[in-house]
Amino acid sequence: MNNLSLSAVRLLDKLKKNGCPVCSAQDEAVDTYLENLFYENVNNSAFRREFERSGGFCAFHTNLVLKYGDPSGIAILYTGLISLRNELNANRIDCRCCKISKESQDRALNSIAELISKDAFYENITTDVLFCLRHYNLLAKRIPRSHQNELISRQQAKLDELSLLLRGVLRKMDYRSSHEKLSQHEKLALTYAVKYFAGFAQLSECHVEG
């Protein structure tokens, strides 16, 4: 581990979680930002100026504002924003959460590519790690060609396993097997199948390009 960058070492914890580690990194970065925002930065003048220039948060991240924000913090931010409503269409900048999510995505992809290239990735992942389709495609472009076959084969093995579980779900939905209950793995497979295409992040930023 001594020859790994600090960002790669920090990413190792994400590999112990289920789902896509890149999505997990994005979630954590945005969650931390919003928690800190409403805890100590809501009255920060520099942040307020940036918030007002962006016209608030995007639709994807506004739901998280409602999750983390306290009534007084939300009132402070949006009272100022409402007062500027006639000026919001000019020179708007991107949502700050989108920027943080994109930066976190790039750091995570670069760190995973580093771990793979130094043969320090697969030994640290859980059996339930599955890259979402978008992050898998972005990652494949960043790793050495000599390591791509293993990434492809491991991802394909997880998708084959997922497909097998989904066929089990279909079989149990047949009236002849209606007495059988879905296993926890089959229930999880339904979630994984959907999130594989949409992303595992709590809010999939499909508008954030690679």
Short mmCIF file of C-alpha atoms in Angstrom, two decimals:
data_model
loop_
_atom_site.label_atom_id
_atom_site.label_comp_id
_atom_site.label_asym_id
_atom_site.label_seq_id
_atom_site.Cartn_x
_atom_site.Cartn_y
_atom_site.Cartn_z
CA MET A 1 0.00 0.00 0.00
CA ASN A 2 2.98 2.32 0.47
CA ASN A 3 3.22 3.08 -3.24
CA LEU A 4 -0.42 4.18 -3.55
CA SER A 5 -1.56 7.78 -3.68
CA LEU A 6 -3.49 9.16 -0.71
CA SER A 7 -6.71 9.37 -2.74
CA ALA A 8 -6.39 5.70 -3.72
CA VAL A 9 -5.88 4.67 -0.09
CA ARG A 10 -8.91 6.69 0.97
CA LEU A 11 -11.02 5.00 -1.68
CA LEU A 12 -10.36 1.54 -0.23
CA ASP A 13 -13.19 1.98 2.28
CA LYS A 14 -15.67 2.46 -0.56
CA LEU A 15 -14.72 -0.96 -1.90
CA LYS A 16 -16.17 -2.60 1.20
CA LYS A 17 -19.66 -1.34 0.34
CA ASN A 18 -22.15 -2.90 -2.03
CA GLY A 19 -22.95 -1.47 -5.44
CA CYS A 20 -20.83 0.95 -7.45
CA PRO A 21 -17.88 2.44 -5.50
CA VAL A 22 -17.82 5.51 -7.74
CA CYS A 23 -21.48 6.24 -7.00
CA SER A 24 -20.71 5.70 -3.32
CA ALA A 25 -17.90 8.24 -3.46
CA GLN A 26 -20.19 10.78 -5.13
CA ASP A 27 -22.88 10.29 -2.51
CA GLU A 28 -20.43 10.73 0.35
CA ALA A 29 -18.90 13.88 -1.13
CA VAL A 30 -22.25 15.60 -1.70
CA ASP A 31 -23.63 14.47 1.67
CA THR A 32 -20.58 15.83 3.49
CA TYR A 33 -20.80 19.14 1.63
CA LEU A 34 -24.46 19.65 2.48
CA GLU A 35 -24.01 18.61 6.10
CA ASN A 36 -21.18 21.12 6.49
CA LEU A 37 -23.13 23.77 4.61
CA PHE A 38 -26.08 23.77 6.97
CA TYR A 39 -23.90 23.24 10.03
CA GLU A 40 -21.47 26.12 9.58
CA ASN A 41 -21.50 27.78 6.14
CA VAL A 42 -25.04 28.97 5.54
CA ASN A 43 -24.04 32.51 6.59
CA ASN A 44 -20.75 32.44 4.70
CA SER A 45 -20.84 35.41 2.32
CA ALA A 46 -18.65 33.76 -0.34
CA PHE A 47 -20.90 30.71 -0.43
CA ARG A 48 -24.03 32.85 -0.49
CA ARG A 49 -22.75 34.73 -3.54
CA GLU A 50 -21.98 31.48 -5.35
CA PHE A 51 -25.35 30.02 -4.36
CA GLU A 52 -27.18 33.07 -5.66
CA ARG A 53 -25.21 33.11 -8.93
CA SER A 54 -26.17 29.49 -9.54
CA GLY A 55 -29.84 30.15 -8.87
CA GLY A 56 -29.83 27.60 -6.08
CA PHE A 57 -29.24 23.89 -6.52
CA CYS A 58 -30.34 21.85 -9.50
CA ALA A 59 -33.52 19.77 -9.38
CA PHE A 60 -31.52 16.60 -8.66
CA HIS A 61 -29.85 18.01 -5.56
CA THR A 62 -32.67 20.13 -4.20
CA ASN A 63 -34.23 17.01 -2.69
CA LEU A 64 -31.05 16.52 -0.67
CA VAL A 65 -31.24 20.12 0.51
CA LEU A 66 -34.66 19.32 1.94
CA LYS A 67 -33.16 16.23 3.58
CA TYR A 68 -30.19 17.93 5.24
CA GLY A 69 -31.30 21.52 5.58
CA ASP A 70 -32.76 22.93 8.77
CA PRO A 71 -35.67 25.40 8.52
CA SER A 72 -33.61 28.47 9.39
CA GLY A 73 -30.82 27.58 6.96
CA ILE A 74 -33.23 26.98 4.09
CA ALA A 75 -35.07 30.21 4.91
CA ILE A 76 -31.83 32.22 4.94
CA LEU A 77 -30.65 30.85 1.60
CA TYR A 78 -33.91 31.07 -0.28
CA THR A 79 -35.05 34.44 1.06
CA GLY A 80 -32.00 35.94 -0.63
CA LEU A 81 -32.60 33.90 -3.75
CA ILE A 82 -36.22 34.99 -4.06
CA SER A 83 -35.17 38.63 -3.80
CA LEU A 84 -32.96 38.10 -6.86
CA ARG A 85 -35.53 36.17 -8.89
CA ASN A 86 -35.59 38.70 -11.73
CA GLU A 87 -31.82 38.45 -12.21
CA LEU A 88 -31.38 34.68 -12.11
CA ASN A 89 -31.44 33.90 -15.82
CA ALA A 90 -28.34 35.95 -16.59
CA ASN A 91 -24.86 34.48 -16.14
CA ARG A 92 -25.96 31.53 -14.01
CA ILE A 93 -23.23 29.11 -12.96
CA ASP A 94 -23.52 25.37 -12.38
CA CYS A 95 -25.00 23.86 -9.23
CA ARG A 96 -22.27 23.51 -6.60
CA CYS A 97 -23.37 19.97 -5.72
CA CYS A 98 -23.02 18.97 -9.38
CA LYS A 99 -19.45 20.30 -9.38
CA ILE A 100 -18.61 18.38 -6.21
CA SER A 101 -20.20 15.22 -7.59
CA LYS A 102 -18.23 15.48 -10.84
CA GLU A 103 -14.95 16.15 -9.01
CA SER A 104 -15.58 13.19 -6.70
CA GLN A 105 -16.42 10.97 -9.67
CA ASP A 106 -13.15 11.84 -11.40
CA ARG A 107 -11.09 11.29 -8.24
CA ALA A 108 -12.73 7.92 -7.64
CA LEU A 109 -12.25 6.77 -11.24
CA ASN A 110 -8.60 7.83 -11.22
CA SER A 111 -8.03 6.11 -7.87
CA ILE A 112 -9.65 2.86 -9.02
CA ALA A 113 -7.65 2.95 -12.24
CA GLU A 114 -4.52 3.35 -10.11
CA LEU A 115 -5.50 0.45 -7.85
CA ILE A 116 -6.20 -1.79 -10.84
CA SER A 117 -2.96 -0.88 -12.59
CA LYS A 118 -1.02 -1.68 -9.39
CA ASP A 119 -2.90 -4.96 -8.80
CA ALA A 120 -4.34 -3.65 -5.52
CA PHE A 121 -8.02 -3.47 -6.47
CA TYR A 122 -9.65 -6.88 -6.65
CA GLU A 123 -8.17 -8.08 -3.36
CA ASN A 124 -9.96 -5.25 -1.56
CA ILE A 125 -13.46 -5.40 -3.05
CA THR A 126 -16.52 -7.12 -1.61
CA THR A 127 -18.37 -9.75 -3.60
CA ASP A 128 -21.26 -7.32 -4.14
CA VAL A 129 -19.32 -4.57 -5.88
CA LEU A 130 -20.87 -3.88 -9.28
CA PHE A 131 -19.98 -0.80 -11.31
CA CYS A 132 -22.96 0.99 -12.80
CA LEU A 133 -22.90 1.02 -16.59
CA ARG A 134 -21.81 4.65 -16.92
CA HIS A 135 -18.93 4.39 -14.49
CA TYR A 136 -17.85 1.04 -15.89
CA ASN A 137 -17.53 2.59 -19.35
CA LEU A 138 -15.63 5.60 -17.99
CA LEU A 139 -13.32 3.37 -15.96
CA ALA A 140 -12.54 1.11 -18.91
CA LYS A 141 -11.11 4.12 -20.74
CA ARG A 142 -8.73 4.95 -17.89
CA ILE A 143 -7.06 1.63 -17.16
CA PRO A 144 -4.14 0.08 -19.07
CA ARG A 145 -5.15 -2.20 -21.92
CA SER A 146 -3.33 -5.06 -20.19
CA HIS A 147 -5.82 -4.87 -17.29
CA GLN A 148 -9.02 -4.44 -19.28
CA ASN A 149 -9.75 -8.13 -19.84
CA GLU A 150 -9.93 -8.85 -16.12
CA LEU A 151 -12.24 -5.89 -15.54
CA ILE A 152 -14.49 -7.07 -18.36
CA SER A 153 -14.59 -10.68 -17.16
CA ARG A 154 -15.32 -9.76 -13.54
CA GLN A 155 -18.06 -7.31 -14.48
CA GLN A 156 -19.58 -9.86 -16.86
CA ALA A 157 -19.52 -12.53 -14.14
CA LYS A 158 -21.47 -10.21 -11.82
CA LEU A 159 -24.00 -9.46 -14.55
CA ASP A 160 -24.42 -13.17 -15.32
CA GLU A 161 -25.06 -13.80 -11.64
CA LEU A 162 -27.56 -10.94 -11.62
CA SER A 163 -29.34 -12.34 -14.66
CA LEU A 164 -29.58 -15.77 -13.03
CA LEU A 165 -31.19 -14.26 -9.93
CA LEU A 166 -33.69 -12.34 -12.05
CA ARG A 167 -34.68 -15.53 -13.84
CA GLY A 168 -35.26 -17.00 -10.39
CA VAL A 169 -37.59 -14.09 -9.63
CA LEU A 170 -39.53 -14.74 -12.83
CA ARG A 171 -39.84 -18.43 -12.02
CA LYS A 172 -41.28 -17.66 -8.60
CA MET A 173 -43.77 -15.24 -10.12
CA ASP A 174 -45.27 -18.15 -12.06
CA TYR A 175 -48.41 -19.49 -10.38
CA ARG A 176 -46.87 -22.95 -10.18
CA SER A 177 -44.16 -21.59 -7.89
CA SER A 178 -46.21 -18.94 -6.10
CA HIS A 179 -45.65 -20.69 -2.76
CA GLU A 180 -41.93 -19.87 -2.94
CA LYS A 181 -40.79 -16.58 -1.47
CA LEU A 182 -38.12 -14.38 -2.97
CA SER A 183 -34.74 -14.74 -1.31
CA GLN A 184 -32.85 -11.70 -0.04
CA HIS A 185 -30.40 -12.12 -2.92
CA GLU A 186 -33.26 -12.08 -5.42
CA LYS A 187 -34.77 -8.97 -3.85
CA LEU A 188 -31.38 -7.28 -3.98
CA ALA A 189 -30.99 -8.35 -7.61
CA LEU A 190 -34.10 -6.37 -8.56
CA THR A 191 -32.52 -3.23 -7.09
CA TYR A 192 -29.14 -3.93 -8.66
CA ALA A 193 -30.66 -4.50 -12.11
CA VAL A 194 -32.37 -1.11 -12.07
CA LYS A 195 -29.42 0.76 -10.57
CA TYR A 196 -26.90 -0.84 -12.90
CA PHE A 197 -28.39 1.23 -15.72
CA ALA A 198 -29.40 4.33 -13.73
CA GLY A 199 -26.54 4.50 -11.22
CA PHE A 200 -26.31 3.54 -7.55
CA ALA A 201 -26.09 7.12 -6.28
CA GLN A 202 -29.03 8.26 -4.17
CA LEU A 203 -29.65 10.80 -6.92
CA SER A 204 -28.13 9.67 -10.20
CA GLU A 205 -26.65 12.73 -11.88
CA CYS A 206 -27.36 11.56 -15.39
CA HIS A 207 -26.84 15.14 -16.58
CA VAL A 208 -23.21 15.08 -15.41
CA GLU A 209 -21.14 14.00 -18.35
CA GLY A 210 -17.92 12.03 -18.13
#
